[in-house]
Short mmCIF file of C-alpha atoms and ligand atoms in Angstrom, two decimals:
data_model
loop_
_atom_site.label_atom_id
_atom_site.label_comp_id
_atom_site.label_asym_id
_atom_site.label_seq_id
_atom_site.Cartn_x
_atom_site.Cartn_y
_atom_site.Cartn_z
CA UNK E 96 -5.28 32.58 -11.26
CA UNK E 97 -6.49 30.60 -8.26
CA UNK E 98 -4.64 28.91 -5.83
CA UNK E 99 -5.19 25.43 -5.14
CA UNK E 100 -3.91 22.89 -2.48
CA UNK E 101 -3.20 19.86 -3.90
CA UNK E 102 -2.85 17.07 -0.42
CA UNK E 103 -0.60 14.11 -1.63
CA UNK E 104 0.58 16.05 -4.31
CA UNK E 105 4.03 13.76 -5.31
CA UNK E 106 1.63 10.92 -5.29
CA UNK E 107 0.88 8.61 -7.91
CA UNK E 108 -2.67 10.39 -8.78
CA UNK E 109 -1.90 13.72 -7.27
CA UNK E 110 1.50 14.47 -9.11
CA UNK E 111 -0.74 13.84 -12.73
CA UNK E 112 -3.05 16.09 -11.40
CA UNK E 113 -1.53 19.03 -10.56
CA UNK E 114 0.43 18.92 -14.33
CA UNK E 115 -3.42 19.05 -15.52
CA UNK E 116 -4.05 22.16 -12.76
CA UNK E 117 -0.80 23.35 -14.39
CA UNK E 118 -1.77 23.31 -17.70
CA UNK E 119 -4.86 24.82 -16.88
CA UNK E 120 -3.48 27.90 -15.09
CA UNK E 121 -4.19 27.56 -11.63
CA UNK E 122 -1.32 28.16 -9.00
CA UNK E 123 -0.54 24.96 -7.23
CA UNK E 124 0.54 24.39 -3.41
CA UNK E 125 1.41 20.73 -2.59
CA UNK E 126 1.37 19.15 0.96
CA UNK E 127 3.03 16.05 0.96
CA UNK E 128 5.03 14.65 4.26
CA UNK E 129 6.99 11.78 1.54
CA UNK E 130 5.58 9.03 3.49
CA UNK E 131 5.17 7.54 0.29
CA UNK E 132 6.29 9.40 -2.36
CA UNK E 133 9.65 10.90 -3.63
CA UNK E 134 10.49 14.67 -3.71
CA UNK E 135 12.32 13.70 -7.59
CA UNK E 136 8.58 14.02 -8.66
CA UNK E 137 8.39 17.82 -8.13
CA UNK E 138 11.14 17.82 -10.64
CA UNK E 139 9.12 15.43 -13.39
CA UNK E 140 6.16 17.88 -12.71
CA UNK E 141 8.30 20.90 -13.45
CA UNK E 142 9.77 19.45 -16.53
CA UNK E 143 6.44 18.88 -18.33
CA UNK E 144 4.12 22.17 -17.12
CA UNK E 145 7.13 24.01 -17.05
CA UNK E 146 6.29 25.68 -13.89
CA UNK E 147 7.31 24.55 -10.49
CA UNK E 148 4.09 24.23 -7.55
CA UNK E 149 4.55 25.66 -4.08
CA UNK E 150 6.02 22.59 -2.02
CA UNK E 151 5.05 22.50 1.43
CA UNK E 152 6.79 19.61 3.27
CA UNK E 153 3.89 18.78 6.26
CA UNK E 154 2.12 16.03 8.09
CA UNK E 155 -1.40 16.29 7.88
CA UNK E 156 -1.55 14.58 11.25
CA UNK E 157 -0.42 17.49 12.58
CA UNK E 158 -3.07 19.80 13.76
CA UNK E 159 -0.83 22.65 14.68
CA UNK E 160 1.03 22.38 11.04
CA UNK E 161 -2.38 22.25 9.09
CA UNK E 162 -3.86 25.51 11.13
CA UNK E 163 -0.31 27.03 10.45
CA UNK E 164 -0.71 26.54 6.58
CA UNK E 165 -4.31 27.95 6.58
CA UNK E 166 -2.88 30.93 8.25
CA UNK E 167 0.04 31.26 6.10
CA UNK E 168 -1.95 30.74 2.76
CA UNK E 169 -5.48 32.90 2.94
CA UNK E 170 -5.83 32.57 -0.65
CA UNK E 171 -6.44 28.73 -0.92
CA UNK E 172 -9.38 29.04 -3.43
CA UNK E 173 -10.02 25.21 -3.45
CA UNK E 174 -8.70 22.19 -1.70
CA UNK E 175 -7.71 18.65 -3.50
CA UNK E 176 -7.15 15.85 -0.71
CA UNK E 177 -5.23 12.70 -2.18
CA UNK E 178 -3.06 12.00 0.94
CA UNK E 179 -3.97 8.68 2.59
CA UNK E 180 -2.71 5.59 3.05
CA UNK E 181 -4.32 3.39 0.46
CA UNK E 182 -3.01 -0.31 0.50
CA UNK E 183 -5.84 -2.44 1.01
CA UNK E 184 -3.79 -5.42 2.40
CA UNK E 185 -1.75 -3.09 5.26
CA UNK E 186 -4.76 -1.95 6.43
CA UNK E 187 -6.21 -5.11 7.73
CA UNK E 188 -2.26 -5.14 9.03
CA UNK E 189 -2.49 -1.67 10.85
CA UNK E 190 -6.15 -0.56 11.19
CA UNK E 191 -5.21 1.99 13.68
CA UNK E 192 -2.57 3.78 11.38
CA UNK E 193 -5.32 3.77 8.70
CA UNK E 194 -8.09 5.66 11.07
CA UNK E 195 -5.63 7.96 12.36
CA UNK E 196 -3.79 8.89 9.13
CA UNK E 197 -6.95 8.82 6.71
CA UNK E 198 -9.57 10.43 8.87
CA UNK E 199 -7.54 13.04 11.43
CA UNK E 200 -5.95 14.64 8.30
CA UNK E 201 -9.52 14.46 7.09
CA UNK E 202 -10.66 16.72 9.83
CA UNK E 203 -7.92 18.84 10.28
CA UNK E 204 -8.27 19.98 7.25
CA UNK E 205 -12.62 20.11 7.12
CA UNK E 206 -12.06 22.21 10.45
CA UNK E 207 -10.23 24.85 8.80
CA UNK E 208 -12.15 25.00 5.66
CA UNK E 209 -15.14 25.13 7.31
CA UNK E 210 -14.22 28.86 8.51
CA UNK E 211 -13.46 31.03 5.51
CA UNK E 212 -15.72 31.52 3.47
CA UNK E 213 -16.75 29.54 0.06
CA UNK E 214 -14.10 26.68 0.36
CA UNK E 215 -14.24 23.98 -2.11
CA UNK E 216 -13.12 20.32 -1.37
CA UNK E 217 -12.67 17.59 -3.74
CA UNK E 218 -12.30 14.16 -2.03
CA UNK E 219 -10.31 11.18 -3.00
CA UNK E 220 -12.77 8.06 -2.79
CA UNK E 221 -12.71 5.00 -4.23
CA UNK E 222 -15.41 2.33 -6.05
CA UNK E 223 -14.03 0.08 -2.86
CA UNK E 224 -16.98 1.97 -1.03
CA UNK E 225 -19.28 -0.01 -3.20
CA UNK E 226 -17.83 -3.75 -2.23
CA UNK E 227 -19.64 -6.44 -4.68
CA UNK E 228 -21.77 -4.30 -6.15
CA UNK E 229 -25.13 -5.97 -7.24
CA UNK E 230 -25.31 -4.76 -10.57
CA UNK E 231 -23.10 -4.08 -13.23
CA UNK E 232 -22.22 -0.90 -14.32
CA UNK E 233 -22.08 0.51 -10.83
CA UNK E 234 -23.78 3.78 -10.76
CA UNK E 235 -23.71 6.29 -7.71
CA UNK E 236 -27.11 5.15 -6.44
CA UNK E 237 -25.34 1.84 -5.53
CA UNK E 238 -25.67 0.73 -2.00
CA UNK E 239 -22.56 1.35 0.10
CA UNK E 240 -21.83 -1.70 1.10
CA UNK E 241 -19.79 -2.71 5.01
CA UNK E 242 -16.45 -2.14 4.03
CA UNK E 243 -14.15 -4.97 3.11
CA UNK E 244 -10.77 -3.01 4.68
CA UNK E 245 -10.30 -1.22 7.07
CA UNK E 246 -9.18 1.52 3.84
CA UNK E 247 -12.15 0.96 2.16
CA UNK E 248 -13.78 1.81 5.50
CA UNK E 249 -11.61 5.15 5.70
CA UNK E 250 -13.71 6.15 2.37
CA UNK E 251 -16.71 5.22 3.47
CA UNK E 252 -16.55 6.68 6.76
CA UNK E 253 -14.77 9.94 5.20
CA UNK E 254 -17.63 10.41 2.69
CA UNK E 255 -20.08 10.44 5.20
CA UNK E 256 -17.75 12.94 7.55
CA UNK E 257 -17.56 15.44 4.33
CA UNK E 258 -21.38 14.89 3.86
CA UNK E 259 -22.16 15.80 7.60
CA UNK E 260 -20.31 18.36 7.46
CA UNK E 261 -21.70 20.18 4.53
CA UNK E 262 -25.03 19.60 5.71
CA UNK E 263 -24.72 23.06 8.52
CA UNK E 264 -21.95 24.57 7.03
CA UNK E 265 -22.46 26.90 4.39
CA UNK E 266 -19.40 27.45 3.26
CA UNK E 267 -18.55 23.94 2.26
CA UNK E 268 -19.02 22.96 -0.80
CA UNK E 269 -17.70 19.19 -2.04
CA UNK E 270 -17.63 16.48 -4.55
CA UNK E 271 -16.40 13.03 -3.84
CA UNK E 272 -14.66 11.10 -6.89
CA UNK E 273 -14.70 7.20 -6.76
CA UNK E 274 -12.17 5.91 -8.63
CA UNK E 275 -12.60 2.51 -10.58
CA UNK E 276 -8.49 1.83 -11.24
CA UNK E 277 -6.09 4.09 -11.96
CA UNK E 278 -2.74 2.63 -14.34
CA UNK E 279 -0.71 4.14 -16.46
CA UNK E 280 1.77 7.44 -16.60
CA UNK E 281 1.73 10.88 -18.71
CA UNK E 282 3.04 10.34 -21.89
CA UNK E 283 6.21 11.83 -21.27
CA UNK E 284 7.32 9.18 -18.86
CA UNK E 285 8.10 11.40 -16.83
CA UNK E 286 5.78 11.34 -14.07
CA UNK E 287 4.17 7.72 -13.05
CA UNK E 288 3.61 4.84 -10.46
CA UNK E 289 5.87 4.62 -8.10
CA UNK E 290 5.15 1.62 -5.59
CA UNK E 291 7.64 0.88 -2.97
CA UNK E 292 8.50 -2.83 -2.51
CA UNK E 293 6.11 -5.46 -4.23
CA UNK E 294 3.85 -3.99 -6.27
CA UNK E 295 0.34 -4.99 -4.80
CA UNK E 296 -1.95 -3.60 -7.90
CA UNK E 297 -2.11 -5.48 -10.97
CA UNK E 298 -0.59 -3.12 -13.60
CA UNK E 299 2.95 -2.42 -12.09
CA UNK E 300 3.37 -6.06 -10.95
CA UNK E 301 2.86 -6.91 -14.88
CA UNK E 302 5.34 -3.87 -16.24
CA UNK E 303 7.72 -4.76 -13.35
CA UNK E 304 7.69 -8.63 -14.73
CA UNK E 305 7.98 -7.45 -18.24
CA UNK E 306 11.07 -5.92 -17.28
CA UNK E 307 12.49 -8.63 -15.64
CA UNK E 308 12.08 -7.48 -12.19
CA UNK E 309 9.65 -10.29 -11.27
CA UNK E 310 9.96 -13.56 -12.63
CA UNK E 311 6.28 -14.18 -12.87
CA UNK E 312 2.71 -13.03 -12.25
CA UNK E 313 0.56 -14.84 -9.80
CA UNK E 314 -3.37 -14.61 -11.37
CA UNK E 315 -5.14 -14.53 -8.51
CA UNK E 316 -7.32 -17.05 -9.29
CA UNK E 317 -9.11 -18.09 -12.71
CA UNK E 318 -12.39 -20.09 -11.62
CA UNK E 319 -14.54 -17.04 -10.53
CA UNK E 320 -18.39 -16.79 -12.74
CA UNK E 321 -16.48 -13.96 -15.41
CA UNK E 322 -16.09 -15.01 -19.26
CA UNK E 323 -12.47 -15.98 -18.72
CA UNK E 324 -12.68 -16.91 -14.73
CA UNK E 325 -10.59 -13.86 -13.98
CA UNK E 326 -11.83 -10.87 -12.21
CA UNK E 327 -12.78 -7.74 -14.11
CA UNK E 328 -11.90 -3.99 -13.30
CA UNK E 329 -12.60 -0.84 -14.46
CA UNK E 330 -8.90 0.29 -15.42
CA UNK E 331 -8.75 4.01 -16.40
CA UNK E 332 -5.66 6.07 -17.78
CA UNK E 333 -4.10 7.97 -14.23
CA UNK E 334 -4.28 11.35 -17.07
CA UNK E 335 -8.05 10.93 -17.27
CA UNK E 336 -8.46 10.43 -13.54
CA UNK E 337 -6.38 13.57 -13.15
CA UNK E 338 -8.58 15.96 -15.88
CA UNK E 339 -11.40 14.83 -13.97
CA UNK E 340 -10.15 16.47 -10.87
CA UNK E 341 -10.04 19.79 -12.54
CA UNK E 342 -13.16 19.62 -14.53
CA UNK E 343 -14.71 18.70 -10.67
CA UNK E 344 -12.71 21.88 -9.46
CA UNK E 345 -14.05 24.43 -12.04
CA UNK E 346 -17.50 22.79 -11.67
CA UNK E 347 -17.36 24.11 -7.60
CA UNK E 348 -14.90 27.04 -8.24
CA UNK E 349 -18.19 28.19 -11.23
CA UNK E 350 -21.31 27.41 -9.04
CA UNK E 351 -24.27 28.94 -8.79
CA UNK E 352 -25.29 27.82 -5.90
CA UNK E 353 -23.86 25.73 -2.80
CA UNK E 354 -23.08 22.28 -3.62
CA UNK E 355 -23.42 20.18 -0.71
CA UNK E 356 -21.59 16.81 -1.16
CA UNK E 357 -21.63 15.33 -5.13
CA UNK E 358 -19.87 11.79 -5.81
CA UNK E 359 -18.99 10.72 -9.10
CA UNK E 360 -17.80 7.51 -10.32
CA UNK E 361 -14.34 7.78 -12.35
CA UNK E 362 -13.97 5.32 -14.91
CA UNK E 363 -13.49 4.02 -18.39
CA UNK E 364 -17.22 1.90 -18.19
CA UNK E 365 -15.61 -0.99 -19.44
CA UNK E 366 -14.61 -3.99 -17.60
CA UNK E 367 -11.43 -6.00 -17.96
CA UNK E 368 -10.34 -9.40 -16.69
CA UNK E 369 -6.83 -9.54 -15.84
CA UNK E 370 -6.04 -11.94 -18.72
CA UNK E 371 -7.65 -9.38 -21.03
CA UNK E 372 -5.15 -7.12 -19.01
CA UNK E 373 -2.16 -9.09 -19.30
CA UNK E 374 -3.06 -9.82 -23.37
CA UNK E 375 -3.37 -5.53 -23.55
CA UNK E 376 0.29 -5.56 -22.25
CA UNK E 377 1.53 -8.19 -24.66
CA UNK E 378 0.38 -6.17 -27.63
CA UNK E 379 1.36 -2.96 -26.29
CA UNK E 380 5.05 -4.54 -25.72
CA UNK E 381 5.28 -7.27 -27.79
CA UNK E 382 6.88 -9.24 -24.85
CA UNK E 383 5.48 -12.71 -23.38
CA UNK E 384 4.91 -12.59 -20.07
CA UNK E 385 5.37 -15.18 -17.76
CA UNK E 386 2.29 -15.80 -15.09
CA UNK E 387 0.79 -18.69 -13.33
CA UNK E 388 -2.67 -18.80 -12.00
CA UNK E 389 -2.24 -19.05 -8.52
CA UNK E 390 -4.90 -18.92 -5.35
CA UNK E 391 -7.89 -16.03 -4.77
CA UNK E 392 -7.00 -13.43 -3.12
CA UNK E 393 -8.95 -12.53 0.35
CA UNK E 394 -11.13 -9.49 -0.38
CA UNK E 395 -11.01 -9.32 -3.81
CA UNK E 396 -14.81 -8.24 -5.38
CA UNK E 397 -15.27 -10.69 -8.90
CA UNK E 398 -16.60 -7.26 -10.98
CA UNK E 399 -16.55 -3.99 -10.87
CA UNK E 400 -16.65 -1.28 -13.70
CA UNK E 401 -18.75 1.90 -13.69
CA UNK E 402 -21.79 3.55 -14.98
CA UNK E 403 -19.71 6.60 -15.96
CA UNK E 404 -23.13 8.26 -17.24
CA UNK E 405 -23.51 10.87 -14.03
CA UNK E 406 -20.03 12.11 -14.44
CA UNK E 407 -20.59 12.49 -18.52
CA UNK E 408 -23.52 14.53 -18.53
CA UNK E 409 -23.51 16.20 -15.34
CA UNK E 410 -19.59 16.33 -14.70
CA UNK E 411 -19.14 16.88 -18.39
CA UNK E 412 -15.91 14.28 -18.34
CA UNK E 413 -15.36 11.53 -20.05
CA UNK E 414 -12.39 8.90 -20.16
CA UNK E 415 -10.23 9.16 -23.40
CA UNK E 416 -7.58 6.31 -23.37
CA UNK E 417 -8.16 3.05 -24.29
CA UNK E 418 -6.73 0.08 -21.87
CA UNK E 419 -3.78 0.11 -24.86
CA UNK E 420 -3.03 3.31 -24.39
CA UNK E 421 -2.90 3.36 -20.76
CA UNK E 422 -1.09 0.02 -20.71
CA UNK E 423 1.79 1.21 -23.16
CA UNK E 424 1.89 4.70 -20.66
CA UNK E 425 2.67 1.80 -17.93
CA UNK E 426 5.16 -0.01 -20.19
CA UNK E 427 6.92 3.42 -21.72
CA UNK E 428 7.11 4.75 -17.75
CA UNK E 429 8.80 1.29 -16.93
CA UNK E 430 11.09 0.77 -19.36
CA UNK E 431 12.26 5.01 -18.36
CA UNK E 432 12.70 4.06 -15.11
CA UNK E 433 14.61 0.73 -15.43
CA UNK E 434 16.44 2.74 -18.42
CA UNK E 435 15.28 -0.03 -20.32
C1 WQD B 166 -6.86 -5.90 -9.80
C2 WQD B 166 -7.11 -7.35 -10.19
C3 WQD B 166 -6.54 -8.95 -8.48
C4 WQD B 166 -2.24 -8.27 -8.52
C5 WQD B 166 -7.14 -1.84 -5.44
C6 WQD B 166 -7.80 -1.19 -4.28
C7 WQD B 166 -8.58 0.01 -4.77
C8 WQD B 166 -7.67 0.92 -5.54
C9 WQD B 166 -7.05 0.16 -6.71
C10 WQD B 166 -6.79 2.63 -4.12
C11 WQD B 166 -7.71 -8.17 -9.05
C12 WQD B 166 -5.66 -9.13 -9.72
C13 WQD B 166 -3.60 -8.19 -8.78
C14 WQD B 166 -1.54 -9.46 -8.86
C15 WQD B 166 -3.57 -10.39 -9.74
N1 WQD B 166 -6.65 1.42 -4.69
N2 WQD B 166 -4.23 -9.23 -9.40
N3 WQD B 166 -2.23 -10.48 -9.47
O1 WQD B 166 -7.74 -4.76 -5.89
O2 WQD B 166 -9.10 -3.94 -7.88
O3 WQD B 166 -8.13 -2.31 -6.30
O4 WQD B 166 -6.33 -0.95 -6.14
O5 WQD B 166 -7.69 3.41 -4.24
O6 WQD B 166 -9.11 0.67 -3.67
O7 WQD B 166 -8.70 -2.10 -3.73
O8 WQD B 166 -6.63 -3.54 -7.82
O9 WQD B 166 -4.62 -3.99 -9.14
O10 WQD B 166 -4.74 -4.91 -6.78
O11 WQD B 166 -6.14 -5.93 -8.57
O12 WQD B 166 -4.17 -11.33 -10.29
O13 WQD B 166 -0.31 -9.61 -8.64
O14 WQD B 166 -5.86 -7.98 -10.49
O15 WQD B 166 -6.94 -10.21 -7.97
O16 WQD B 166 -8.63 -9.09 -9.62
P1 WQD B 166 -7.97 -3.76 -6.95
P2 WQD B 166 -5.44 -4.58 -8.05
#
């Protein structure tokens, strides 16, 4: 079966994906340098595909270690590429880190694609490239709006790199997924988020509270012009976002004809506010939860769910879980961790 590279592999999104590559047969190398992930995941993704990936312990940054893979592995038969930095709030911190990590490894990696022949490249991008969209749903014909981050500007910028690229180069052929958010964990709990410190995103500050880690959520902010004042997101189950990837890899790995540069937007289609959120975890747990509506946060967009029609009828996916069922994947993964 074919040989994939899987970038970022013990990540959060790329560990559930290559279970789902797995599970569908394909032979998985991972690249991963642990900057922010733990090598204990190749060991949860072993335990539920029962098969172990190729682990390849390599900084992307690296220009000599990426043309040493590509001569090492000829038989790469498609290319995932999840490693990046991706906290929206560091960025503005480190902007050069962000460019260097998020767009060298970028082209390290085009570069060598770009010379055999037929290579297939699935890029990680985010609805951040969007900003505050206009119009809700958000379909692909959105305007890209100037980034909001420095990160957000490593996916805008990286898009337009990939779509450059395959413009005079035959042999590229690429797809861009935006993700809305991804939460949750594969039902076995054995696999899931793994954020180092204080959980920025939503979802793991509320399990992490729920388990007594945190002694209360901050809302960040309850007076913006939504139903409830709270911000809405598109939250999607991290197993959804994951089959996506491989229905996106047999859609290049079965073409026809070149595809140049595709995006499609990765979500549920339904928007949440983060009380709606917080009640989901309630009835998934039956816990309280303790929160306080505190200030805005800089840089947060009020809405933002997608038009998930492109990806349904030309992608042929379509998001399964309910914000329940993703929410109690959260919880369940929690509670495994904290032995709870
Ligand atoms: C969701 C909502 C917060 C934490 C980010 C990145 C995006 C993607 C997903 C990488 C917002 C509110 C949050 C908290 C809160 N990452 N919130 N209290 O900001 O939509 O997206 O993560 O690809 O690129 O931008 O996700 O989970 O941080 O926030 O009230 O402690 O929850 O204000 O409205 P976000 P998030």
């Amino acid at each position: 079966m074919d040989k994939i590279l899987v970038t970022g592999g013990l990540g959060f999104i790329g560990s559930h994906t290559v279970v789902e590559l797995q599970n569908e047969g394909f032979e998985v190398v991972i690249i991963d340098n642990l900057s922010n992930s733990s090598i204990d995941v190749l060991e949860g993704i072993t335990a539920i595909s029962v098969k172990s990936p190729i682990f390849e312990k390599l900084d992307l940054k690296n220009k000599q270690s990426v043309q040493n893979f590509f001569s090492t592995y000829k038989d790469i038969k498609g290319v995932i590429h999840f490693a990046a930095s991706k906290a929206v709030g560091e960025s503005v911190q480190e902007p050069l880190m962000y460019y260097e990590n998020n767009l060298n490894t970028l082209i390290y990696l085009l570069q060598e694609l770009t010379v055999k022949s037929n290579s297939n490249f699935i890029f990680s991008s985010s609805c951040t490239v969007y900003g505050q969209a206009d119009e809700m749903p958000i379909t692909e014909n959105a305007p890209i709006k100037p980034a909001e981050s420095p990160y957000g500007n490593t996916k805008q910028i990286g898009e337009e790199i990939i779509k450059d690229t395959c413009k005079v180069q035959p042999n590229l052929n690429a797809i861009a997924l935006r993700y809305f958010n991804p939460i949750g964990a594969h039902p076995t709990a054995k696999i899931g988020e793994l954020p180092i410190g204080v959980p920025q995103n939503l979802v793991p500050f509320i399990t992490q509270t729920g388990a007594g880690l945190r002694d209360e959520l901050s809302v960040f902010g309850d007076d913006y012009p939504t139903p409830d004042g709270t911000c809405i997101r598109d939250y999607i189950h991290v197993v959804d976002l994951a089959k996506a990837h491989v229905v996106a890899l047999k859609r290049l790995l079965n073409k026809k004809n070149k595809i140049n540069f595709e995006t499609f937007n990765i979500g549920t289609g339904v928007g949440s506010s983060v009380l709606e959120v917080i009640n989901s975890f309630k009835r998934v747990s039956n816990k309280s939860l303790n929160y306080q509506i505190a200030d805005r946060r800089e840089g947060d967009v009020v809405s933002a769910y997608a038009d998930t029609t492109k990806a349904n009828t030309e992608l042929g996916w379509k998001a399964q879980s309910t914000l329940d069922e993703a929410m109690l994947s959260a919880w369940k993964w929690e509670q495994q961790i904290r032995d709870l």
